[in-house]
CSV table of C-alpha atoms in Angstrom, one decimal:
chain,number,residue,atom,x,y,z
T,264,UNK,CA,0.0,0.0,0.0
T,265,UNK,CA,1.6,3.4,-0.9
T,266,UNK,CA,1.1,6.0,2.6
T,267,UNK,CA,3.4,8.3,1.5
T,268,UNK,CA,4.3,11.0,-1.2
T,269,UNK,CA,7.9,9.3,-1.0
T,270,UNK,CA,6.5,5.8,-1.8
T,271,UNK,CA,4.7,7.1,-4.6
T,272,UNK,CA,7.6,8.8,-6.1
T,273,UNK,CA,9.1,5.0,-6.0
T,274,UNK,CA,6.1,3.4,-7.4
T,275,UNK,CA,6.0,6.0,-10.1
T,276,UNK,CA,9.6,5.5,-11.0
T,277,UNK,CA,9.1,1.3,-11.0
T,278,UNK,CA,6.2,2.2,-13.4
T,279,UNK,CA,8.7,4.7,-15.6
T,280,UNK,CA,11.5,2.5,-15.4
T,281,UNK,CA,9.9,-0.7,-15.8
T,282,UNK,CA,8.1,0.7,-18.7
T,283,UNK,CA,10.9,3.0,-21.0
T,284,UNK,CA,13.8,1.3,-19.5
T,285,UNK,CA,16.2,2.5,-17.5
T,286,UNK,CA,18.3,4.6,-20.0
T,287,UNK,CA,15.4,6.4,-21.8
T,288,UNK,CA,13.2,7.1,-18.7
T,289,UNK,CA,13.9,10.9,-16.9
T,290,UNK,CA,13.0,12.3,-13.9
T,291,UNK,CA,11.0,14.8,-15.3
T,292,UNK,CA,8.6,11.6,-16.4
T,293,UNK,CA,8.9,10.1,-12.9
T,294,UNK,CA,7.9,13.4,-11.1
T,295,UNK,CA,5.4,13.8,-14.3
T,296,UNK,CA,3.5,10.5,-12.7
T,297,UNK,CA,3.4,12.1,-9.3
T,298,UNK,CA,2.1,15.3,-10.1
T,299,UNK,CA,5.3,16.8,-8.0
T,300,UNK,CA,7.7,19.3,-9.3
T,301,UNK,CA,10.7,17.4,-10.0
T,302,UNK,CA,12.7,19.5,-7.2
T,303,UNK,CA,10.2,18.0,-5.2
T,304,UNK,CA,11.2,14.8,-6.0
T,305,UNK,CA,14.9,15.4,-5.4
T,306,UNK,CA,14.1,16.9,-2.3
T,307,UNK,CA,12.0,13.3,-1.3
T,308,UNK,CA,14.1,10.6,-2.8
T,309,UNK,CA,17.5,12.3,-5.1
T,310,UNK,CA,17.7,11.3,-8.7
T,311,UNK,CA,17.0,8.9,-11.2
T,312,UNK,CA,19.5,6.6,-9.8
T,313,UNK,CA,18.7,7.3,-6.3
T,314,UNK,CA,14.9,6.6,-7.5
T,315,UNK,CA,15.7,3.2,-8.8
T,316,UNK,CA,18.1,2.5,-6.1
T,317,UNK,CA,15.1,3.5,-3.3
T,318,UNK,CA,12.4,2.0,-5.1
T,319,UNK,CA,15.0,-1.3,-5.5
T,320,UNK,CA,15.4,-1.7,-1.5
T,321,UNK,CA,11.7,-0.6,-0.7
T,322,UNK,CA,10.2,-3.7,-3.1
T,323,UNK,CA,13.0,-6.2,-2.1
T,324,UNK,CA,12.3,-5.6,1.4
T,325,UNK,CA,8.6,-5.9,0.9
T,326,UNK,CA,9.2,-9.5,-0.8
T,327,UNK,CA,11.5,-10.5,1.9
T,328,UNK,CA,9.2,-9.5,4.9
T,329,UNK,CA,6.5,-11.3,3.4
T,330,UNK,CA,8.7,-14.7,3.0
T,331,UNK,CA,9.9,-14.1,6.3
T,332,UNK,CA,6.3,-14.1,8.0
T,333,UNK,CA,5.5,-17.3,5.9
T,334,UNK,CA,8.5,-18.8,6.8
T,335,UNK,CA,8.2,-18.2,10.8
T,336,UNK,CA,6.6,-21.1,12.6
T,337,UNK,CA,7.4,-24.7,13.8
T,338,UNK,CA,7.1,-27.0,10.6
T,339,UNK,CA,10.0,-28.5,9.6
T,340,UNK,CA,12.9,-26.4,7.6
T,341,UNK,CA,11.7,-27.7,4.3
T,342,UNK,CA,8.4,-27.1,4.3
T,343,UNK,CA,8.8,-23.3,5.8
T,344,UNK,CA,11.4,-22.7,3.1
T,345,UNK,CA,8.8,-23.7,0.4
T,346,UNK,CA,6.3,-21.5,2.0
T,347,UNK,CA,8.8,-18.4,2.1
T,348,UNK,CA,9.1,-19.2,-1.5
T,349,UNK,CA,5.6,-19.2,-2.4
T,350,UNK,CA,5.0,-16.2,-0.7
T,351,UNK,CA,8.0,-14.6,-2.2
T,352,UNK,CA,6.7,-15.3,-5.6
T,353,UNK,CA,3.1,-14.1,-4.5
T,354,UNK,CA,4.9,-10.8,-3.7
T,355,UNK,CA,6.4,-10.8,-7.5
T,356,UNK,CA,3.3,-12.0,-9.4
T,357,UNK,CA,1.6,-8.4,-7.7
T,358,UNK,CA,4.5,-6.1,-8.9
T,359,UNK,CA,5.4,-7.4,-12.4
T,360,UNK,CA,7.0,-3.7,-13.0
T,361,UNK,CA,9.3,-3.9,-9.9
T,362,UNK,CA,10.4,-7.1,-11.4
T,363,UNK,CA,10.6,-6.0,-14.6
T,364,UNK,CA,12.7,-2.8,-13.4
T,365,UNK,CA,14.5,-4.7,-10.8
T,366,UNK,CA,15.9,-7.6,-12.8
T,367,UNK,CA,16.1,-5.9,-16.5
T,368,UNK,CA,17.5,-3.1,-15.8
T,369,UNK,CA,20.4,-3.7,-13.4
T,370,UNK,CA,23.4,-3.8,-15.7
T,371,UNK,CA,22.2,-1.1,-17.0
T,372,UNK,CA,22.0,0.9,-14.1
T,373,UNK,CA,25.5,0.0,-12.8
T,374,UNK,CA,27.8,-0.9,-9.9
T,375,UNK,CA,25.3,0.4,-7.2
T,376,UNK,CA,22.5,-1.2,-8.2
T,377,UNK,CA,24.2,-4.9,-8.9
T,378,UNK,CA,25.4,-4.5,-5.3
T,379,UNK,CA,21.9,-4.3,-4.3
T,380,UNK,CA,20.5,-7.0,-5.7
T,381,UNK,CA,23.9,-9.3,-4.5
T,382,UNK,CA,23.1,-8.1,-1.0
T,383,UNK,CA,19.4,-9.1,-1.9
T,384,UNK,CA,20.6,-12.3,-3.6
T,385,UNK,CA,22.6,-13.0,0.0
T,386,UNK,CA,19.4,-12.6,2.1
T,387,UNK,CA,17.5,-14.8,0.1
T,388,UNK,CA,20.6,-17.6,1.1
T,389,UNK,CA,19.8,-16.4,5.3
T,390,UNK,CA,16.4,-18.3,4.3
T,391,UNK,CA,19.1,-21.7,2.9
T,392,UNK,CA,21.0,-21.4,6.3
T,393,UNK,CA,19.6,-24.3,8.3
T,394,UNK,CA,20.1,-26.8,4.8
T,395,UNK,CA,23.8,-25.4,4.3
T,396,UNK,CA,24.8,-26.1,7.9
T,397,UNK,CA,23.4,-29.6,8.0
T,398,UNK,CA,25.6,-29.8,4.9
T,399,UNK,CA,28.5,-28.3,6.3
T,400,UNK,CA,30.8,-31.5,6.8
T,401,UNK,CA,29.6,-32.5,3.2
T,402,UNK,CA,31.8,-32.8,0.6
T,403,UNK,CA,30.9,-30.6,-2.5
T,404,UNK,CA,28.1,-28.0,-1.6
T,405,UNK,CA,30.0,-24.8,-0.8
T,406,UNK,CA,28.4,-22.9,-3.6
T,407,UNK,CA,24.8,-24.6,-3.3
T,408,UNK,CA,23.0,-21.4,-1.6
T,409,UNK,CA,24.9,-19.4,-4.5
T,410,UNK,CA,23.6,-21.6,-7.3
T,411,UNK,CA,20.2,-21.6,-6.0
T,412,UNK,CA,19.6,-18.0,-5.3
T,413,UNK,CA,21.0,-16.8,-8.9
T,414,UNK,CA,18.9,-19.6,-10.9
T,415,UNK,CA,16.0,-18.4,-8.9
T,416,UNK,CA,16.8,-15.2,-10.2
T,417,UNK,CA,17.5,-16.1,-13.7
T,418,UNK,CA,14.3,-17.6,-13.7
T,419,UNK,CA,12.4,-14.2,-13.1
T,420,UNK,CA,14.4,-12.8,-15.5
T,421,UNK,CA,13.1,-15.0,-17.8
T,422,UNK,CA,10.0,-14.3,-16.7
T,423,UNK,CA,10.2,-10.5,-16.8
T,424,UNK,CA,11.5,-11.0,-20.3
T,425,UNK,CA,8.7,-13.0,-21.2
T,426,UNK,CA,6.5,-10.5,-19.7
T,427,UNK,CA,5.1,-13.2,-18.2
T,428,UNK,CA,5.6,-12.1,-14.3
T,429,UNK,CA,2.3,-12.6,-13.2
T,430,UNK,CA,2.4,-16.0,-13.7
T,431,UNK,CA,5.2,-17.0,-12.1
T,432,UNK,CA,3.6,-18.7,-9.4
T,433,UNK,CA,3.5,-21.3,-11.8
T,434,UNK,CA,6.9,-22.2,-11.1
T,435,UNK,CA,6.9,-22.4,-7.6
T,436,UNK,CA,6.5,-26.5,-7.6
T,437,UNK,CA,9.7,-26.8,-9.9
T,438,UNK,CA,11.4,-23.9,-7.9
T,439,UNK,CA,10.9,-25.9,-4.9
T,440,UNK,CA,12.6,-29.0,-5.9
T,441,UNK,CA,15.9,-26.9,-8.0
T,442,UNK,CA,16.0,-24.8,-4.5
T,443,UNK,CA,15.6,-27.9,-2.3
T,444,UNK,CA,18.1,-30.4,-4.5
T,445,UNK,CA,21.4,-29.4,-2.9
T,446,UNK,CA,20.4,-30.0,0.9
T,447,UNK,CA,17.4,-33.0,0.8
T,448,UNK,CA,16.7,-36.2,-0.5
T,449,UNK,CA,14.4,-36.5,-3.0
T,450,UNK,CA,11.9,-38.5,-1.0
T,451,UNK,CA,11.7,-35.6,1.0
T,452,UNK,CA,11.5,-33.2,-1.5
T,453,UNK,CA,8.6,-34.5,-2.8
T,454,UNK,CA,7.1,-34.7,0.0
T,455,UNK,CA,7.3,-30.6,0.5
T,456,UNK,CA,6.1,-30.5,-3.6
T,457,UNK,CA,3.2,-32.4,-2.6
T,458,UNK,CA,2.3,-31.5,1.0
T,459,UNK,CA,0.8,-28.0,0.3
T,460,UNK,CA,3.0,-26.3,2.8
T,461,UNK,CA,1.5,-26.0,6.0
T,462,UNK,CA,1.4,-27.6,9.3
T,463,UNK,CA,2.1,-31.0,9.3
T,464,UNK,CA,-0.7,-33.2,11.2
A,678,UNK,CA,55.9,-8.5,-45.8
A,679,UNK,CA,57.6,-5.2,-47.1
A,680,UNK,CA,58.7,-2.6,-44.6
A,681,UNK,CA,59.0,1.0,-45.1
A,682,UNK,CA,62.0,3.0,-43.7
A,683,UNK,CA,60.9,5.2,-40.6
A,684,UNK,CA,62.3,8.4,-40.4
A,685,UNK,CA,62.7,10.0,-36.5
A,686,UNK,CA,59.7,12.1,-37.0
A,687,UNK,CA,57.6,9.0,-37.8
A,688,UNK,CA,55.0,7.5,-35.3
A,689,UNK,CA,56.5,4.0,-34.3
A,690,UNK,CA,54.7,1.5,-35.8
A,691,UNK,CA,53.6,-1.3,-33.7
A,692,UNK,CA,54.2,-4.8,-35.0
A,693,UNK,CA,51.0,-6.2,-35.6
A,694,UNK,CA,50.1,-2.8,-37.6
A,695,UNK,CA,50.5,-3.1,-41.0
A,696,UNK,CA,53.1,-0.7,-42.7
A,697,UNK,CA,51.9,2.2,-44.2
A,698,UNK,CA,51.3,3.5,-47.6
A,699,UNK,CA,51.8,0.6,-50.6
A,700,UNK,CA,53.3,-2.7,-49.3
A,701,UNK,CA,51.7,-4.7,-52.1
A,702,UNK,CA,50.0,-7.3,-49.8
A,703,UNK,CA,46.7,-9.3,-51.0
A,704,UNK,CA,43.6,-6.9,-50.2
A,705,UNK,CA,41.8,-9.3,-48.9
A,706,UNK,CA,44.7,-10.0,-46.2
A,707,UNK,CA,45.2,-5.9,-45.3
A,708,UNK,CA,41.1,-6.3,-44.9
A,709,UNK,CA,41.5,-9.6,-42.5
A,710,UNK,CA,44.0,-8.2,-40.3
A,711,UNK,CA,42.6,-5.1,-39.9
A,712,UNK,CA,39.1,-6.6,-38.6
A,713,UNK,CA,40.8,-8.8,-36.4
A,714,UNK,CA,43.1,-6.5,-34.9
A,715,UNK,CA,39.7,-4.2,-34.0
A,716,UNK,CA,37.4,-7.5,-32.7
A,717,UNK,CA,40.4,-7.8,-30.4
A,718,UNK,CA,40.9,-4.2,-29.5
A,719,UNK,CA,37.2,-4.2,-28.5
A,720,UNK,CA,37.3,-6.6,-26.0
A,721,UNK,CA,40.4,-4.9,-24.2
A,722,UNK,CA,39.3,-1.3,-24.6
A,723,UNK,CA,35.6,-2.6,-23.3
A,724,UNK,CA,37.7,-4.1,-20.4
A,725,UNK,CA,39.7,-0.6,-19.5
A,726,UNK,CA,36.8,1.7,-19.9
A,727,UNK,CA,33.6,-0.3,-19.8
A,728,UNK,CA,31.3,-0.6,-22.9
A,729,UNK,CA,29.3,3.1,-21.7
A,730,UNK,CA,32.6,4.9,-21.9
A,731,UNK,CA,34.1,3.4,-24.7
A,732,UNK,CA,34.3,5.2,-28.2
A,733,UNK,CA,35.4,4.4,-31.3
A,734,UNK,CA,38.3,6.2,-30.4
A,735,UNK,CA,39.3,4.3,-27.8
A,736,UNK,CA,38.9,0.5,-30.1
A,737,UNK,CA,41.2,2.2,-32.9
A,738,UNK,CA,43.8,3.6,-30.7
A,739,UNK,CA,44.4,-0.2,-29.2
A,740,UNK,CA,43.6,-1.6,-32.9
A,741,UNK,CA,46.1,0.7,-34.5
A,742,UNK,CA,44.3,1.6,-37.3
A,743,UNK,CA,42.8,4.7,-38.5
A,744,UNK,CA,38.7,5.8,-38.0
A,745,UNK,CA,38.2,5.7,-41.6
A,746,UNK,CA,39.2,2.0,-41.7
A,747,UNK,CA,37.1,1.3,-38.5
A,748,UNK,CA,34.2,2.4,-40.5
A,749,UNK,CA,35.2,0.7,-43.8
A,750,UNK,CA,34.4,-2.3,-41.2
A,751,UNK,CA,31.9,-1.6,-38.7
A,752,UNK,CA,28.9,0.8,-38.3
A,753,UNK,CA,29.5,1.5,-34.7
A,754,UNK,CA,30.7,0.5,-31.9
A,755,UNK,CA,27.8,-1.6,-31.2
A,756,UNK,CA,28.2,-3.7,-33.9
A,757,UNK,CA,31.5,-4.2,-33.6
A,758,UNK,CA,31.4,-5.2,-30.1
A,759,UNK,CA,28.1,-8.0,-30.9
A,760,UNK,CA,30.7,-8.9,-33.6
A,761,UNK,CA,33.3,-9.8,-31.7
A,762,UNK,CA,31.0,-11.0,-28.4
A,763,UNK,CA,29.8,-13.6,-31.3
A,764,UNK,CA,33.3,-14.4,-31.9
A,765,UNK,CA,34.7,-15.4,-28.8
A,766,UNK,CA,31.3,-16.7,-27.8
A,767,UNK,CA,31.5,-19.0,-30.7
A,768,UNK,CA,35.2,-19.9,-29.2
A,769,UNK,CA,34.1,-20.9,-26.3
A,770,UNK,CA,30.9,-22.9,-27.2
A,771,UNK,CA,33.4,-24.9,-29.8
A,772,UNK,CA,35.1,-25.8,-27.0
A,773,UNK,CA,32.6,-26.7,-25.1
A,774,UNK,CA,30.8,-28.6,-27.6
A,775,UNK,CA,33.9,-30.3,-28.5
A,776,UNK,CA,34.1,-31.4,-24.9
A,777,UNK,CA,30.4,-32.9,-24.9
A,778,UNK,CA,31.0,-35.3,-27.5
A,779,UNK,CA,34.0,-36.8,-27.0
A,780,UNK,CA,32.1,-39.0,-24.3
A,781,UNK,CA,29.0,-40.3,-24.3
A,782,UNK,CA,29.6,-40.4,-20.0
A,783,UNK,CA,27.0,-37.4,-18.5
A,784,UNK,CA,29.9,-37.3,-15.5
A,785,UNK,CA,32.7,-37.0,-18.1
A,786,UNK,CA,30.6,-34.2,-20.0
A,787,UNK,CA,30.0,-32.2,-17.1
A,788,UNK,CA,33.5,-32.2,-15.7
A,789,UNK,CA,35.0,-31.6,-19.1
A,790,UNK,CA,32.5,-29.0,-20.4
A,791,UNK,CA,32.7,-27.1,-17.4
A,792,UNK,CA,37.0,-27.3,-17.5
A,793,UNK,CA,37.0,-26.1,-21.0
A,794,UNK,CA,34.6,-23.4,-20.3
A,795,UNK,CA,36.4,-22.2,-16.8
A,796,UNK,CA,40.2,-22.5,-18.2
A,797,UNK,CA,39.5,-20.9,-21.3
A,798,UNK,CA,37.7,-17.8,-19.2
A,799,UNK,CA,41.1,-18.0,-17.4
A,800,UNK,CA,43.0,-17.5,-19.5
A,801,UNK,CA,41.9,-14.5,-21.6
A,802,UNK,CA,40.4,-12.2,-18.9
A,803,UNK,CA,39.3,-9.5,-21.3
A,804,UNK,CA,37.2,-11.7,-23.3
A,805,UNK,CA,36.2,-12.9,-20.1
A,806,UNK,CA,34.7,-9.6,-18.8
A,807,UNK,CA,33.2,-8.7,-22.2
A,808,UNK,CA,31.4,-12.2,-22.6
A,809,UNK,CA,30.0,-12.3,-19.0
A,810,UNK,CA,29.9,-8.7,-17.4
A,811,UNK,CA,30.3,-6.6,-20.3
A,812,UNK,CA,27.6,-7.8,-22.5
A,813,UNK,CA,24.9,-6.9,-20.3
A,814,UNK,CA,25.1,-3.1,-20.5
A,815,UNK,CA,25.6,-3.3,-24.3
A,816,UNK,CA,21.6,-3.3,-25.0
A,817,UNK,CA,19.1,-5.3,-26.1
A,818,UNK,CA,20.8,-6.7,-29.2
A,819,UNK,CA,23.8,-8.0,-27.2
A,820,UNK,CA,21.5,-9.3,-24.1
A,821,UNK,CA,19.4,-11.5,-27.3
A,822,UNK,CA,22.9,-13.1,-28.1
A,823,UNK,CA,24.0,-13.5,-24.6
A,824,UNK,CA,20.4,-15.2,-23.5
A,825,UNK,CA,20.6,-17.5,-26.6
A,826,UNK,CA,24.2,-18.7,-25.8
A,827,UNK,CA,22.9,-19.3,-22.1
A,828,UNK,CA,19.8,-21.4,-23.7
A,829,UNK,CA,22.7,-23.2,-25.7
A,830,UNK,CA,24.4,-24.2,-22.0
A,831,UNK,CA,21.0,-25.5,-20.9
A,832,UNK,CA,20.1,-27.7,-24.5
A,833,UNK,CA,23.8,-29.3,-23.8
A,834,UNK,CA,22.5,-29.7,-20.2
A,835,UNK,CA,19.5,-31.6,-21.1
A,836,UNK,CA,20.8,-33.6,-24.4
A,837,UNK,CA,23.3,-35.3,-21.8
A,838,UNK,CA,20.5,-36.0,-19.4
A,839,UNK,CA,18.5,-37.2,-21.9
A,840,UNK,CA,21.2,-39.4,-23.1
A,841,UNK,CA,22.1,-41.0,-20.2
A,842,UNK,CA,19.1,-40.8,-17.9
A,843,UNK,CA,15.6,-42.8,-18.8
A,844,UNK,CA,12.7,-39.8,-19.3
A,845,UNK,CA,11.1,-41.1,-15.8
A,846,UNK,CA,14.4,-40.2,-14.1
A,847,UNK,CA,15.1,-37.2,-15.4
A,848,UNK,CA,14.4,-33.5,-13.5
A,849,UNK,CA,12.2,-31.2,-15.1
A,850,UNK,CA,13.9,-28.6,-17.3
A,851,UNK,CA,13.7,-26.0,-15.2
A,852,UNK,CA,16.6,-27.7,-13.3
A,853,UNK,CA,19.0,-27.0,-16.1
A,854,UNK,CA,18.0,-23.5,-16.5
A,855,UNK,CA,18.3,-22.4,-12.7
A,856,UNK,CA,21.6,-24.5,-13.4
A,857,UNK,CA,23.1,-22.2,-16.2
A,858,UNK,CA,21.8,-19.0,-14.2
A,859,UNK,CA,22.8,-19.8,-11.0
A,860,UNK,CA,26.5,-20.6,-12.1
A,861,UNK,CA,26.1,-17.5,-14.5
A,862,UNK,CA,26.0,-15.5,-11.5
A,863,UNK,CA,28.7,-17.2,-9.4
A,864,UNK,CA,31.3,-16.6,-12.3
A,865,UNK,CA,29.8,-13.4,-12.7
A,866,UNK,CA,30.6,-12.5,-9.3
A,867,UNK,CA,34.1,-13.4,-9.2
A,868,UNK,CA,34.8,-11.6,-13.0
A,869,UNK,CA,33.5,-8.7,-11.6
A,870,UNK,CA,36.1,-9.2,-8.4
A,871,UNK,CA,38.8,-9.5,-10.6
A,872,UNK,CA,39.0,-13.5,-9.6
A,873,UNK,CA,39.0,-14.6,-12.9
A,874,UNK,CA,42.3,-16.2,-13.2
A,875,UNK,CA,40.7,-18.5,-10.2
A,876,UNK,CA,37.8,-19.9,-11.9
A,877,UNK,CA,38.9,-23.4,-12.6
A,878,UNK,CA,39.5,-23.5,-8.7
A,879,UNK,CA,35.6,-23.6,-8.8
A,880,UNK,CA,35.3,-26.6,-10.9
A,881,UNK,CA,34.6,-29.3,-8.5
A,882,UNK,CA,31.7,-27.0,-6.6
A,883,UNK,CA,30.6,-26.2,-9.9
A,884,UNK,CA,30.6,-29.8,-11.7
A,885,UNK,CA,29.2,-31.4,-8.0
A,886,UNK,CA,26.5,-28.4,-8.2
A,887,UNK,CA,25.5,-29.6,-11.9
A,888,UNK,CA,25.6,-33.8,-11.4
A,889,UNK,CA,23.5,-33.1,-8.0
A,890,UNK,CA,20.5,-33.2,-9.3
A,891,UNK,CA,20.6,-36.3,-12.3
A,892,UNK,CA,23.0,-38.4,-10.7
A,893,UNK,CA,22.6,-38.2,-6.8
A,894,UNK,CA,24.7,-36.9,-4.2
A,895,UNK,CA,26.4,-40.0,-3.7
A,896,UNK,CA,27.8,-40.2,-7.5
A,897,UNK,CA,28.2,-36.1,-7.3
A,898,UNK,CA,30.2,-36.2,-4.5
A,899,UNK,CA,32.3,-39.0,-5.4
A,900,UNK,CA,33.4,-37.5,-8.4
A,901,UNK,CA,34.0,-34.2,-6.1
A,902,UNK,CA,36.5,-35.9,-4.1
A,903,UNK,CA,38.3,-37.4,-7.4
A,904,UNK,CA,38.6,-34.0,-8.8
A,905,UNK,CA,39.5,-32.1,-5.4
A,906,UNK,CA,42.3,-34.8,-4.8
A,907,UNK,CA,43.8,-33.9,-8.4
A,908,UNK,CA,45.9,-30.9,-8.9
A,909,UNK,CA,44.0,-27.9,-9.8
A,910,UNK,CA,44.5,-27.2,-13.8
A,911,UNK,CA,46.7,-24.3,-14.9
């Protein structure tokens, strides 16, 4: 929900961005969407790169707060994970332009924002923690979390490219079982596919 | 090949530059070397300036030739970088492919796909950064070429499954592509950190990370512990 003239100066420059690219879009159209003088705008948030960079953080926290709440309770780790996911991907499927803008456009908008979406990429792992250590005298998974969280996020790539977003959903049975390969057996892992996600009887 | 005398006030001429004026060599030849000379110099000027910054400029400075023979070639510098990102990219999925079929073994393909791909990365960091950090900032056209040599990664992927693993057994093909992404993104990392030279230190995470799924952890981390205990490739 947007409460604030800052939070619709992000939404508004998600909308532009997602929707002329990053390159093309200006803050005079961003400002243009909010019916604020663009000073106003500086003033609020800073410029086009500080726009994107805002609106980046505001929508990635948004996603993670909701997989965090789903992923909260006493079922066990596999079965929470899946449910983060599924929320997480419930968050994306209702902001197709933040993914659009947020995966898309990243190279384009440079260092800063690539460091973003790594330190995004890295909490998404925090959610992998509890496989990783029971992992952690295995041989051979040290870069499992890594693998996982950039598929996942080649995956909405794809789907942003697509402009297909909204249905990524979809995917969340087959993102379960790529996210949950490195640390479970695949007994188990069906298991989660097929449980439904939530508290075990 | 003819040279011509320098005199002191002369610009020293560097070797792989051709010698000015008439020196009688084949047309065809003077064309050759002077479009290889600027595919190269586009990969090391887009590696000292980034592809934003670069100019034209900058490509025939390193190439050594003049801007009128830059445009003889090329239309931009847009098309000369896709040119050359299609080059190397072409390099290093003939490699690759070579790799994948000289054994009919998925564990053999993995490991040895994934060795060609890291050492030749290795050892040419230039083409490196242009073919994996570069290429995304160079717009739409060069992101079309990059995603379609990613989708080639994944076909390989599944043609070895397929090959070696009965359809009931096999992972659904969304496996692959998170595959190719995800290690996208871990040698992206370390390109960007300047780690390239270390990438084939990665490949027994990287070929465990990729048998995981088709051949179970038992298989994947057997052949882990065969390739850790060898020495690391140079």
């Amino acid at each position: 929900m947007i409460r604030t003239e800052r939070d619709r100066v992000l939404a508004a420059a998600v909308r532009v961005i997602a929707h002329r690219g990053y390159a093309a879009a200006t803050l005079e159209e961003i400002a243009a969407e909010t019916f604020l003088p663009v000073s106003e705008v500086l003033a609020l948030v800073g410029d086009k790169e500080e726009c994107f960079l805002a609106a980046f953080t505001a929508s990635t926290q948004r996603a993670y707060l909701n997989a965090l709440e789903r992923y909260e309770g006493d079922d066990p780790w596999p079965v929470r994970l899946r449910d983060a996911l599924a929320a997480f991907l419930e968050t994306l499927a209702a902001e197709p332009d933040f993914v659009r803008a947020c995966t898309l456009e990243v190279p384009i908008v440079g260092e800063r924002a690539y460091a973003r979406l790594s330190a995004a990429m890295e909490a998404f792992t925090a959610f992998l923690e509890p496989g990783c250590d029971a992992r952690a005298d295995a041989d051979g998974g040290a870069l499992g979390a890594e693998i996982v969280a950039g598929g996942v996020f080649h995956v909405l790539l794809r789907y942003a490219r697509e402009d297909r977003v909204e249905d990524v959903q979809e995917a969340l049975p087959e993102l379960t079982r790529v996210v949950l390969a490195p640390f479970c057996e695949p007994a188990e892992i069906e298991a989660v596919v097929s449980f439904g996600g939530h508290a075990a009887a | 090949m003819s040279t011509v005398p320098q005199s002191s006030t002369q610009r020293q001429r560097q070797p792989h530059q051709l010698p000015p004026g008439r020196h009688g060599l084949p047309r065809e030849f003077v064309l050759g070397n002077q479009r290889e000379r600027i595919l190269a110099a586009v990969a090391e000027a887009v590696a000292d300036v980034g592809y934003a910054a670069m100019t034209v400029e900058d490509i025939i400075r390193v190439a050594g030739v003049s801007r009128r023979t830059f445009y003889e070639h090329f239309k931009s510098k847009e098309e000369a970088f896709l040119v050359s990102y299609e080059d190397v990219s072409a390099q290093l999925m003939d490699a690759v492919v070579s790799a994948f079929n000289r054994t009919d073994s998925l564990i053999t393909r993995v490991e040895d796909c994934m060795r060609a791909f890291l050492t030749l990365l290795a050892a040419e960091p230039a083409y490196a950064n242009m073919c994996i950090v570069e290429v995304l900032v160079a717009g739409p056209n060069a992101i079309e070429r990059r995603n379609a040599v990613m989708r080639r990664f994944t076909e390989l992927i599944e043609q070895g499954v397929a090959e070696e693993l009965p359809k009931p057994a096999r992972p659904p093909a969304l496996t692959s592509e998170t595959l190719v992404g995800g290690i996208h993104e871990v040698i992206y990392s370390r390109v960007l950190r300047g780690e390239t030279a270390q990438l084939p230190t990665l490949l027994p995470d990287l070929t465990f990370s990729v048998l995981l799924p088709y051949m179970g952890r038992d298989v994947a981390t057997a052949h882990y512990r065969k390739l850790r205990r060898r020495k690391t490739p140079s």
